[in-house]
Coordinates of C-alpha atoms in Angstrom, one line a residue:
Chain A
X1 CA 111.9 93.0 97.8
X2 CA 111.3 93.9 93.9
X3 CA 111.4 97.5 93.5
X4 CA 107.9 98.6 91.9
X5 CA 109.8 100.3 88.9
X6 CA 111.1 97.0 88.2
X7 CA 107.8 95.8 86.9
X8 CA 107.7 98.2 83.7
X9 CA 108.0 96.1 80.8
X10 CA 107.2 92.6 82.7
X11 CA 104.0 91.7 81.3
X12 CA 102.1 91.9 78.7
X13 CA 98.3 92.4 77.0
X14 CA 98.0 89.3 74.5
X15 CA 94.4 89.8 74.1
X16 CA 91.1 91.6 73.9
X17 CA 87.9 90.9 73.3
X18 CA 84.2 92.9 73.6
X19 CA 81.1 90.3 74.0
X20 CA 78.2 91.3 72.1
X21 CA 77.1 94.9 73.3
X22 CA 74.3 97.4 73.6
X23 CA 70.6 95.5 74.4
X24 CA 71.4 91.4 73.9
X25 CA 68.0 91.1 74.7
X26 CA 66.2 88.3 77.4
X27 CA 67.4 85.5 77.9
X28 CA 70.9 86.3 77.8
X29 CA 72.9 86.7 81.4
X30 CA 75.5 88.7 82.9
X31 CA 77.6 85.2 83.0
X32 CA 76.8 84.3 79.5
X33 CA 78.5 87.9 78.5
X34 CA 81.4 87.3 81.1
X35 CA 82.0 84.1 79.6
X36 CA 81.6 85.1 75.7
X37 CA 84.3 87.9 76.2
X38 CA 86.6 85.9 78.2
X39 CA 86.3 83.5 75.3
X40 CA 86.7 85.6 72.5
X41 CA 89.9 87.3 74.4
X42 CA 91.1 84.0 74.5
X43 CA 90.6 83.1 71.3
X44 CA 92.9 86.9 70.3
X45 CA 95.4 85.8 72.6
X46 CA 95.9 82.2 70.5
X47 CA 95.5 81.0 74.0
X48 CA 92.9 78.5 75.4
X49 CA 91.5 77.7 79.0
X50 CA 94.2 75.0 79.4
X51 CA 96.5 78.0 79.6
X52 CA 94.9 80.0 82.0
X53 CA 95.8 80.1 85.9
X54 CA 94.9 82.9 87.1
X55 CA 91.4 84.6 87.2
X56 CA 90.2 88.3 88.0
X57 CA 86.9 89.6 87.8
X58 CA 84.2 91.4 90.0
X59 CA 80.1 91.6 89.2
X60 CA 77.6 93.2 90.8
X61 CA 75.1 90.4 89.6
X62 CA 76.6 87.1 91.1
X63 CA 79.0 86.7 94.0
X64 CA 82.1 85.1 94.3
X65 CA 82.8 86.0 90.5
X66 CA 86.1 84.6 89.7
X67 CA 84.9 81.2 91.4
X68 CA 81.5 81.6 89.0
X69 CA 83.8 82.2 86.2
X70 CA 86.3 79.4 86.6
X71 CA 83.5 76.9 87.1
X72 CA 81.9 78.4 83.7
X73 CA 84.6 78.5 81.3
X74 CA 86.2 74.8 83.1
X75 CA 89.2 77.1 84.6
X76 CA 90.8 75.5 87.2
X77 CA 93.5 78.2 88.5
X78 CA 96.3 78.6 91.2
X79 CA 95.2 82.2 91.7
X80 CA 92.0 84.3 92.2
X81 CA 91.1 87.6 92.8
X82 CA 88.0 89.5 92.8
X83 CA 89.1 92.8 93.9
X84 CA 85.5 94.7 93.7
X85 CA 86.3 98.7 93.9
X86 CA 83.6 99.5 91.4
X87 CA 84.0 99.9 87.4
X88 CA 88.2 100.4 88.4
X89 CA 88.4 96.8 89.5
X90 CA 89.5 95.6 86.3
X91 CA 92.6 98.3 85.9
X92 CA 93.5 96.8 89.7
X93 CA 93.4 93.4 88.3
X94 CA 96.0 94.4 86.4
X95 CA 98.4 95.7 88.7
X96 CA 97.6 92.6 91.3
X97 CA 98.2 90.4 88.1
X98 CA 101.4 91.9 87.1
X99 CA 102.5 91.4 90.6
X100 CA 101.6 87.8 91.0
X101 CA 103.1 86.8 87.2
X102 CA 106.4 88.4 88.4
X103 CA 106.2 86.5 91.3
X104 CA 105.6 83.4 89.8
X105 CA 102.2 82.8 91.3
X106 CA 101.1 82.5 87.8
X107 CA 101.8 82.7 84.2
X108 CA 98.5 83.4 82.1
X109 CA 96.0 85.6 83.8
X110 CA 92.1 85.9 82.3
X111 CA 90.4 89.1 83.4
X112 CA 86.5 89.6 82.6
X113 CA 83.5 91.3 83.4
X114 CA 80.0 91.2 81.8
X115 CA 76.6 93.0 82.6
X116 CA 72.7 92.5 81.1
X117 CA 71.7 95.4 82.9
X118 CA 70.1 97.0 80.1
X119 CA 68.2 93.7 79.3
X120 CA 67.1 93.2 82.4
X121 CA 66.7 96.1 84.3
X122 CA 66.8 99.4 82.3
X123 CA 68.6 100.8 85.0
X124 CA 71.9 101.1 86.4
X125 CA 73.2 98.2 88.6
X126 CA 75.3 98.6 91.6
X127 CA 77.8 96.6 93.4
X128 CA 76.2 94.5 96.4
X129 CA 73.6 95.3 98.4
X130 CA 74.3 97.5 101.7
X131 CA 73.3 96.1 105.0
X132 CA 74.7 99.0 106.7
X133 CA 72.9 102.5 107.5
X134 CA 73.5 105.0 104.9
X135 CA 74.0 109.2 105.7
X136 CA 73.0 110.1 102.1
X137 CA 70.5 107.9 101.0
X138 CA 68.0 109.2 103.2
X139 CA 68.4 112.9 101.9
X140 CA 67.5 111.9 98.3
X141 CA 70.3 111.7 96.4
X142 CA 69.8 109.8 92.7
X143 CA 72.8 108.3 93.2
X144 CA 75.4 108.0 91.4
X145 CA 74.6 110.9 89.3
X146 CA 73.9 112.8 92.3
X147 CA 77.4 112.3 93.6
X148 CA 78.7 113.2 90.2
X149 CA 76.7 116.6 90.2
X150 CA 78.1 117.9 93.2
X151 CA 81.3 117.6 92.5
X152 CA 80.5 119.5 88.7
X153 CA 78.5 121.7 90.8
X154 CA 81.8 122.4 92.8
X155 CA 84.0 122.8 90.2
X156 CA 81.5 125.4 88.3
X157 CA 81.7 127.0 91.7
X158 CA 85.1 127.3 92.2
X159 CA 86.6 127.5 88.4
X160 CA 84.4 128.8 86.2
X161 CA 83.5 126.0 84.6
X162 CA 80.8 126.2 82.6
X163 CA 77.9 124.1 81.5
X164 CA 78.8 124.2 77.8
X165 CA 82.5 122.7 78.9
X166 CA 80.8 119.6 80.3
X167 CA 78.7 119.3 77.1
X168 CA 82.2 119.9 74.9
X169 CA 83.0 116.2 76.7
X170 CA 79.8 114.5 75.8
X171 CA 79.5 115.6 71.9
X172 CA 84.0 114.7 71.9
X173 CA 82.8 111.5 72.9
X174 CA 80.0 110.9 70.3
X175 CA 82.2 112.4 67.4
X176 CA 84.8 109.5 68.0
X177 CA 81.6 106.9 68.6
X178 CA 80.5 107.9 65.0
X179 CA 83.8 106.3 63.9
X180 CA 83.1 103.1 65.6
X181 CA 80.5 100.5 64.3
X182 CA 80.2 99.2 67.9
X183 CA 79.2 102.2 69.4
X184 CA 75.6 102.2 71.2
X185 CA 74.3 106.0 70.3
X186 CA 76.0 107.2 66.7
X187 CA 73.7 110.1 65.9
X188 CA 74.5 113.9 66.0
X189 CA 74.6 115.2 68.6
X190 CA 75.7 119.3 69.2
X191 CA 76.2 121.3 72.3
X192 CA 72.6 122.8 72.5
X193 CA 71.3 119.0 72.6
X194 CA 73.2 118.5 75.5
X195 CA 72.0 121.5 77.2
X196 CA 68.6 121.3 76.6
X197 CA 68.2 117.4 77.6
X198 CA 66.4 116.5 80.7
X199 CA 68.1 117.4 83.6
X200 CA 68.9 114.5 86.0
X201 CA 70.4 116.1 88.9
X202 CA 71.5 119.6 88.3
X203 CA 74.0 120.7 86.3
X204 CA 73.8 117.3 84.8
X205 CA 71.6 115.9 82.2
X206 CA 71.0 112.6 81.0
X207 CA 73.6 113.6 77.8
X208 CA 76.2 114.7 80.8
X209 CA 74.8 110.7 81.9
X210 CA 76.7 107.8 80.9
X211 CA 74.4 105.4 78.6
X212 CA 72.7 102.2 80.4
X213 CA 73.5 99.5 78.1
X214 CA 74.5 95.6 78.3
X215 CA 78.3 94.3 77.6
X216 CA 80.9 92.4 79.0
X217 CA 84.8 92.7 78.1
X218 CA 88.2 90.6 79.0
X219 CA 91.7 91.2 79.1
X220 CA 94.3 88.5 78.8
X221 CA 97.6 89.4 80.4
X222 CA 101.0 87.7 80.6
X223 CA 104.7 87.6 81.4
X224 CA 107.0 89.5 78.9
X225 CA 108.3 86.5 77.9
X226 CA 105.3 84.6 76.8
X227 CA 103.8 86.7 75.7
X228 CA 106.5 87.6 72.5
X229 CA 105.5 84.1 71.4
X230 CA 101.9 84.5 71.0
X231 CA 100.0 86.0 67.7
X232 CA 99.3 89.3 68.5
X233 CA 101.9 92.5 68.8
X234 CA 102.3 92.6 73.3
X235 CA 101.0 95.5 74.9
X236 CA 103.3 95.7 77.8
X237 CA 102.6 97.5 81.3
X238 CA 104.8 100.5 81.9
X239 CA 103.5 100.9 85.2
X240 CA 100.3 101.4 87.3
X241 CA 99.1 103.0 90.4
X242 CA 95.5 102.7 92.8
X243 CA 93.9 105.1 95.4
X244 CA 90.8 105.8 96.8
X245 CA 90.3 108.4 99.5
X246 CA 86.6 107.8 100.4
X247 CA 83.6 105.7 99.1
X248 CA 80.3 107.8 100.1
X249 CA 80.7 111.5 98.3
X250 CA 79.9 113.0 101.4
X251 CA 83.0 112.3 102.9
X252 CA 85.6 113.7 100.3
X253 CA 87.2 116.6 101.2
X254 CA 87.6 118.5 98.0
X255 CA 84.7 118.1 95.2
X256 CA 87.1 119.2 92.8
X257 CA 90.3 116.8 93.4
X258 CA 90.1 113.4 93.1
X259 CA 92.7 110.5 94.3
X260 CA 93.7 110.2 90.6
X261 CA 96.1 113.3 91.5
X262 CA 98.1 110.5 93.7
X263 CA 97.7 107.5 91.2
X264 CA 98.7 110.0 88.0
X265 CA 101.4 111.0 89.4
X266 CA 102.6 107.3 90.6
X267 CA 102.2 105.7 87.7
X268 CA 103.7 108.2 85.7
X269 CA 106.6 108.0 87.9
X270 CA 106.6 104.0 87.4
X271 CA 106.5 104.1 83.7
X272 CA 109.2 106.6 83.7
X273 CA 106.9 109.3 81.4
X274 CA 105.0 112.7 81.7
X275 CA 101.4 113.5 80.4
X276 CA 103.2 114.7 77.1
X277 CA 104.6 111.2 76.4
X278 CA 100.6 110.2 76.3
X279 CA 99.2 109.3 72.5
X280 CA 95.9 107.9 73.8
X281 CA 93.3 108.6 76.8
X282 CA 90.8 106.6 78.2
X283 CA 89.2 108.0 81.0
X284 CA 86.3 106.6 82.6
X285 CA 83.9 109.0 82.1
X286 CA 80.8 107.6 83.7
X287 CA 79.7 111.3 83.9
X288 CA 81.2 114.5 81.4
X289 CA 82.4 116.1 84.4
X290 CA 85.0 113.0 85.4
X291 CA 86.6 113.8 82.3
X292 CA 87.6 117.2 83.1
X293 CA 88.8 115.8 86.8
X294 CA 90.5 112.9 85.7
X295 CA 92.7 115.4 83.0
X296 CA 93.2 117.8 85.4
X297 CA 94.2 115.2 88.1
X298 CA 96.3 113.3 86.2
X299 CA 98.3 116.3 85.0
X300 CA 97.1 117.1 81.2
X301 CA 96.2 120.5 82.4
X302 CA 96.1 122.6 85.3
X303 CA 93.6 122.2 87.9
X304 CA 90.4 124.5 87.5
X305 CA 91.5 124.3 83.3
X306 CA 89.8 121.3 81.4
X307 CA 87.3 123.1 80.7
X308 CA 89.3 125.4 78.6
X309 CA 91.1 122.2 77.7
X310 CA 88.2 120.5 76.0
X311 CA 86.8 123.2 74.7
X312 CA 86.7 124.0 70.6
X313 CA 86.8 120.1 70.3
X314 CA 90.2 119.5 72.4
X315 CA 89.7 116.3 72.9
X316 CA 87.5 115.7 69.9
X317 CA 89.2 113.7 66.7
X318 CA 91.2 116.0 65.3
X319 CA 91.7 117.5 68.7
X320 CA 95.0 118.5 70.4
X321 CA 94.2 115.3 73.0
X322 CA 92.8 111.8 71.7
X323 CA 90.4 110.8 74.7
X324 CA 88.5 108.3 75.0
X325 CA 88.4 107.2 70.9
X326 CA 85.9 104.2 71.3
X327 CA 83.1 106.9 72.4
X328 CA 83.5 106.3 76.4
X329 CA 80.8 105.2 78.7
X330 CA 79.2 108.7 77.5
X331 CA 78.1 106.9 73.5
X332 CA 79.6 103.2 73.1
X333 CA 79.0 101.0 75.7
X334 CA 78.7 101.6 79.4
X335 CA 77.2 98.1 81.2
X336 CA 77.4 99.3 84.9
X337 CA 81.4 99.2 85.3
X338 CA 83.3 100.4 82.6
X339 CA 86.7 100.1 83.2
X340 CA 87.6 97.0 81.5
X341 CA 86.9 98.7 78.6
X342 CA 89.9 101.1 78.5
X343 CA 92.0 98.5 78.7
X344 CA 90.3 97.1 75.3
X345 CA 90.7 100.2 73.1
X346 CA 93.8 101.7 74.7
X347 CA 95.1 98.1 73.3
X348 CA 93.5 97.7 70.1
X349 CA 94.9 101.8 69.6
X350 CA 98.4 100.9 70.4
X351 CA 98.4 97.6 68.1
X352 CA 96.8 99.7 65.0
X353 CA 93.4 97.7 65.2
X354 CA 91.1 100.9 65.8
X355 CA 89.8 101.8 62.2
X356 CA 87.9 105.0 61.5
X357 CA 89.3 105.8 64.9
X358 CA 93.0 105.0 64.8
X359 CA 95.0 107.5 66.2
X360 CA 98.3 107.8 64.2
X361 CA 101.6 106.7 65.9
X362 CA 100.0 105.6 69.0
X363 CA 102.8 104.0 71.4
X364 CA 101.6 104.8 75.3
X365 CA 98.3 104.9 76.1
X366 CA 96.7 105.9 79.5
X367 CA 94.2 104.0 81.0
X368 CA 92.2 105.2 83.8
X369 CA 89.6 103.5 86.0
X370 CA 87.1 104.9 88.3
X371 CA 85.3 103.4 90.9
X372 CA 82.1 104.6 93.4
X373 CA 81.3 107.7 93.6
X374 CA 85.0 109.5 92.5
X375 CA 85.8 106.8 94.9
X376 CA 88.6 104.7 93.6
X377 CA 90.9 105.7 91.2
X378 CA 93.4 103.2 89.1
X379 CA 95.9 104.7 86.5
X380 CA 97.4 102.5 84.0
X381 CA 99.9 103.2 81.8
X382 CA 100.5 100.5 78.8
X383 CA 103.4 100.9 75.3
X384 CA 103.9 98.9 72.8
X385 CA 107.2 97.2 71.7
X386 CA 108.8 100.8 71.3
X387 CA 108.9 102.2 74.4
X388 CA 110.0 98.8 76.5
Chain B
X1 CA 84.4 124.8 123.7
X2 CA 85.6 125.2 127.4
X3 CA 87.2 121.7 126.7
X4 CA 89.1 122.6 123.3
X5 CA 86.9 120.4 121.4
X6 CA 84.3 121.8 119.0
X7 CA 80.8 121.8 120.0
X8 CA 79.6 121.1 123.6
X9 CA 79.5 117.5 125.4
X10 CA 76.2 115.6 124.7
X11 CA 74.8 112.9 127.3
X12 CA 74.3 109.7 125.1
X13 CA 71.7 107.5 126.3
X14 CA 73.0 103.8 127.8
X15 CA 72.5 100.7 126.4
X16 CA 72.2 102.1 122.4
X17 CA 74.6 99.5 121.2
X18 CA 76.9 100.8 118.3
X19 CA 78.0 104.5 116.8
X20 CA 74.7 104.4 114.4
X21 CA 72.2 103.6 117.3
X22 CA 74.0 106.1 119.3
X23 CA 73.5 109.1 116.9
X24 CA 69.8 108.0 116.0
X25 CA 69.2 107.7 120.0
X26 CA 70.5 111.7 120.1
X27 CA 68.3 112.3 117.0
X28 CA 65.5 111.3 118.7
X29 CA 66.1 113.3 121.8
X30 CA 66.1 116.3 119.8
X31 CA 70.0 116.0 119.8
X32 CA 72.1 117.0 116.0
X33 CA 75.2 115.3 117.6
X34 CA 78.8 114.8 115.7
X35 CA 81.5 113.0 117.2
X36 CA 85.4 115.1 118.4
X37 CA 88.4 113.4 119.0
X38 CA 90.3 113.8 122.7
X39 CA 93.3 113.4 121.4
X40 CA 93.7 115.7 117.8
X41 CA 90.0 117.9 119.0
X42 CA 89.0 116.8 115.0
X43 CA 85.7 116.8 114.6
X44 CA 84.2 113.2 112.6
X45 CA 80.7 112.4 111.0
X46 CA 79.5 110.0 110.1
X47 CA 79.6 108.1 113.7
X48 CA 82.4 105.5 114.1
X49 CA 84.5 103.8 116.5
X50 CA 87.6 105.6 116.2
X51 CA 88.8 108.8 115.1
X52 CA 89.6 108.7 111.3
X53 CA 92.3 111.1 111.5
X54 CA 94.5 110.1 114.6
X55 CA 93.4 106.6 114.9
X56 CA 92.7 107.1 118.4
X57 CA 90.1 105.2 120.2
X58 CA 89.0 108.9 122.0
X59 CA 86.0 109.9 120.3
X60 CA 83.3 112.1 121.9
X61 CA 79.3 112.7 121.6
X62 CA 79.4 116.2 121.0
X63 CA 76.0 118.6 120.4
X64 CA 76.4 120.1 117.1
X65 CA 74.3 123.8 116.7
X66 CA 73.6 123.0 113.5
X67 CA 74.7 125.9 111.7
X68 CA 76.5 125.5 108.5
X69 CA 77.6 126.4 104.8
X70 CA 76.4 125.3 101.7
X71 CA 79.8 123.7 100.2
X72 CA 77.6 122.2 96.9
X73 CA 74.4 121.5 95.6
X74 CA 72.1 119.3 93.2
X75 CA 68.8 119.9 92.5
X76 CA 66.7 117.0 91.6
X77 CA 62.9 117.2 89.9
X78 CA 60.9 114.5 90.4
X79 CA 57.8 113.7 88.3
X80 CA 56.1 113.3 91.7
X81 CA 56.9 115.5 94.2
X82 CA 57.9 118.9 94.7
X83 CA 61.7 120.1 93.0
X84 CA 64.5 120.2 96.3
X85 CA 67.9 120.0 96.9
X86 CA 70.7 117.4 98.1
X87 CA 72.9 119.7 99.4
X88 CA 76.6 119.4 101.4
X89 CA 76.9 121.4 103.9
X90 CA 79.9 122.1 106.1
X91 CA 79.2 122.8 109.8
X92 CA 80.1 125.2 111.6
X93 CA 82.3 122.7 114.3
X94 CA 84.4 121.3 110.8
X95 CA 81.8 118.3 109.7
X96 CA 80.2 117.6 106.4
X97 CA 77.1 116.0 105.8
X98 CA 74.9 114.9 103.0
X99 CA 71.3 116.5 103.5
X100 CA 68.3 117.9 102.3
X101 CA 66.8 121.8 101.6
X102 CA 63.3 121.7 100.2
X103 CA 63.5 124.9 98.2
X104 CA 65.2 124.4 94.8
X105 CA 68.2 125.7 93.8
X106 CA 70.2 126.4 96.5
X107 CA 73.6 128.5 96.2
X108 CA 77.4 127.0 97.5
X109 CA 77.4 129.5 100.0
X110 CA 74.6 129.7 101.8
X111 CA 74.4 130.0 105.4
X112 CA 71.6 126.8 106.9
X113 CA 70.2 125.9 110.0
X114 CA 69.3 122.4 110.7
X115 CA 65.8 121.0 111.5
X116 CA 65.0 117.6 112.7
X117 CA 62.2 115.9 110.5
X118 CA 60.5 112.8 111.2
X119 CA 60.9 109.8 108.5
X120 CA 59.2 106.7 109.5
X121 CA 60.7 105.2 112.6
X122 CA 63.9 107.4 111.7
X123 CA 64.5 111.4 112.9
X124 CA 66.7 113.4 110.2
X125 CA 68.6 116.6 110.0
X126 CA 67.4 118.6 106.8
X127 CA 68.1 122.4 106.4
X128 CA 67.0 125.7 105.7
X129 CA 68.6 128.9 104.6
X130 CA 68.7 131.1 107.4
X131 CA 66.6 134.2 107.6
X132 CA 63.9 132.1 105.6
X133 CA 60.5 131.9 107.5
X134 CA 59.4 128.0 108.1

């Protein structure tokens, strides 16, 4: 059996691609996103559905995704997997696809998501539909920024942690958003704003809130070997790692540690780095207080500290961290499950593409994925040609 | 806890088909209820077929007093209805649960008391701060 280590430096990211983002308007679905991302990543990669065999995606507006998408795009491929643990599916789908190209299950592996839920709804949409009783949702919750709250709530609680340190993580995130044009919310935005918004679900207010826009995104991903041939510079995978420890909030046993303390750790381990080997950060922060967890967790700081961490503009630009340089779901683009989208910038950082927002002599970047409520928890760990 | 597991035994009514019905049947007989396990004594909510930390198909109805400990809390403010709390609270036989105080905010720490409401066909468990008058 392949030891896991053994996959650092295997495969590679060939291509990226957003589909058109923030309110697309009606008549425009959650496929027709899907399908213009995959497309575009395609089109990055200098690759073309003929090349594809393998396809990875999860949606919380059709069923049977991958089989939706295939049938779309005219894929016909020798693999499929839609792996559904919320907005960190698409960081899984990495892993699973590493695995599977190394195996020789496949070669060329298309990995998409897309969401209208902005167009259609206004409101956040959810994975599936429960047809099984609920312990929460009876008591009242607004969930998931409910969930969320508690677990700030906690960590205010038990650390110190202060209101005005959760804000720090949603004015970092529109400071880098005013250095990208596709960002959905641009304007100022200071700590007081924050502070004096309307309060969702205490401590958190709807600028703590990750935005509710449309957007879809797609990663193409292939072996080491192909992938040198293809336009673009290779992102390769150092190493990756998934947990999840619970689905409903309730049944977590510490608010204030999340299963990203196992997958940080693992991955770091794979990729054969530390935190301080880290250029780039981006952290699914569906809410500002998964920021602080996820850099705790994954060993940027002590637990009980990112509040001090991200304080004074740590992990603003010009900051002593980069995180989360496209804006996060906080102020670019958040379309129900995130994830896919630190794949996108951690890429386009590492390959020099990012503009306004570059940061300078990026080589590893950290992408993290969160699923549920703090549920599931996928570390990635990608470098360009310099650290393989 | 003459048996070594926490809280006392409770009788469940026959026939109530799965874990769920089970606890709902207790509910409506006036019962909080939480489940122990006869092999590790762990105490497990929500209601399921096994125990979740042994794996052992041992689990017990158990009558919970419904005493507990604020471990967090959120308050929301509806446009419509009166400002409460979704609280956590850990009881006093080891389970957490997800509920309800109708008093807004509510600090980690406080000691509750659970009191079984009617909601539509359903009964639940919300809470109040104890020494507060209902």
């Amino acid at each position: 059996m392949t030891e896991e280590r053994a996959l650092r430096g295997r495969t590679a990211i060939v291509g990226v691609a957003e589909s058109d983002l923030g309110e697309v308007g009606p008549g425009v679905t959650a496929l027709d996103l899907t399908e213009q991302a995959a497309g575009r990543a395609l089109d990055d990669a200098g690759l073309t559905i003929t090349d594809v065999d393998a396809v990875f995606s999860h949606s919380a507006f059709y069923p049977m995704p991958t089989v939706v998408l295939a049938e779309r795009m005219g894929i016909r491929p020798r693999y499929s997997d839609s792996t559904a643990t919320g907005g960190s599916s698409f960081l899984a789908h990495v892993r699973h696809a590493t695995a599977a190209i190394e195996a020789g299950m496949c070669e060329v592996a298309l990995i998409a998501y897309g969401s209208n839920q902005r167009s259609a709804s206004g409101g956040l949409i959810s994975s599936g539909q429960n047809h099984i009783p609920s312990y929460e949702a009876p008591f009242g919750p607004r969930l998931p920024v409910s969930a969320y709250a508690l677990a700030a709530a906690r960590h205010m609680h038990e650390f110190g942690t202060t209101r005005e340190q959760l804000a720090e993580v949603a004015v970092a995130a529109r400071l880098w958003a005013q250095r990208n044009p596709a960002a959905f919310e641009r304007g100022d935005l200071s700590i007081d704003d924050v502070l004096n918004a309307r309060m969702v679900s205490s401590p958190l207010t709807v600028r703590d809130c990750c935005l509710v826009t449309d957007g879809g995104g797609a990663v193409v991903l292939t072996s080491a070997e192909r992938a040198r041939d293809l336009p673009k510079p290779p992102i390769y995978y150092l190493g990756a790692a998934e947990a999840h420890w619970h689905m409903n909030i309730s049944q977590t046993p510490d608010l204030t540690v999340t299963s990203a303390a196992q997958t940080g750790p693992r991955a770091f381990d794979l990729a054969g780095l530390t935190p301080a080997d880290v250029d780039v950060v981006e952290l699914y922060d569906a809410f500002s207080i998964n920021t602080l967890l996820f850099l705790e967790d994954l060993g940027f700081c002590a637990k009980g500290e990112a509040g001090d961490f991200v304080s004074g503009g740590g992990i603003a630009p010009g900051g002593h961290l980069p995180v989360n340089t496209n804006g996060g779901g906080l102020s670019y683009c958040h379309p129900g499950m995130y994830g896919i989208f630190t794949l996108i910038e951690s890429t386009r950082q590492l390959r020099g593409e990012a503009g306004d927002r570059q940061v300078a002599d990026a080589h590893v970047a950290l992408a993290h994925g969160n699923g549920g409520m703090l549920s599931s928890q996928v570390t990635v760990l990608l470098g360009d040609a310099s650290v393989v | 806890m003459t048996d070594g597991l926490p809280g006392s035994p409770a009788e469940v009514p026959e026939h109530v088909g799965g874990p769920h019905a089970a606890y709902q049947a207790l509910l409506a007989a006036g019962v909080l209820s939480f489940q122990a396990c006869g092999a590790c004594s762990s105490a497990v909510f929500p209601p399921r077929g096994r125990c979740s930390s042994c794996g052992a198909d041992a689990l017990q109805w158990r009558v919970s007093t419904g005493h507990g400990t604020v471990y967090s809390a959120t308050t929301l403010t509806p446009r419509d209805r009166a400002a409460y709390s979704v609280v956590l609270v850990d009881l006093d036989e080891g389970y957490r649960m997800m509920s309800r105080i109708d008093q807004a905010p509510v600090a980690i720490d406080t000691r509750v008391t659970a009191r079984l409401v009617r909601s539509g066909d359903d009964v639940l468990p919300v809470f109040d701060a104890e020494g507060e008058d209902r």
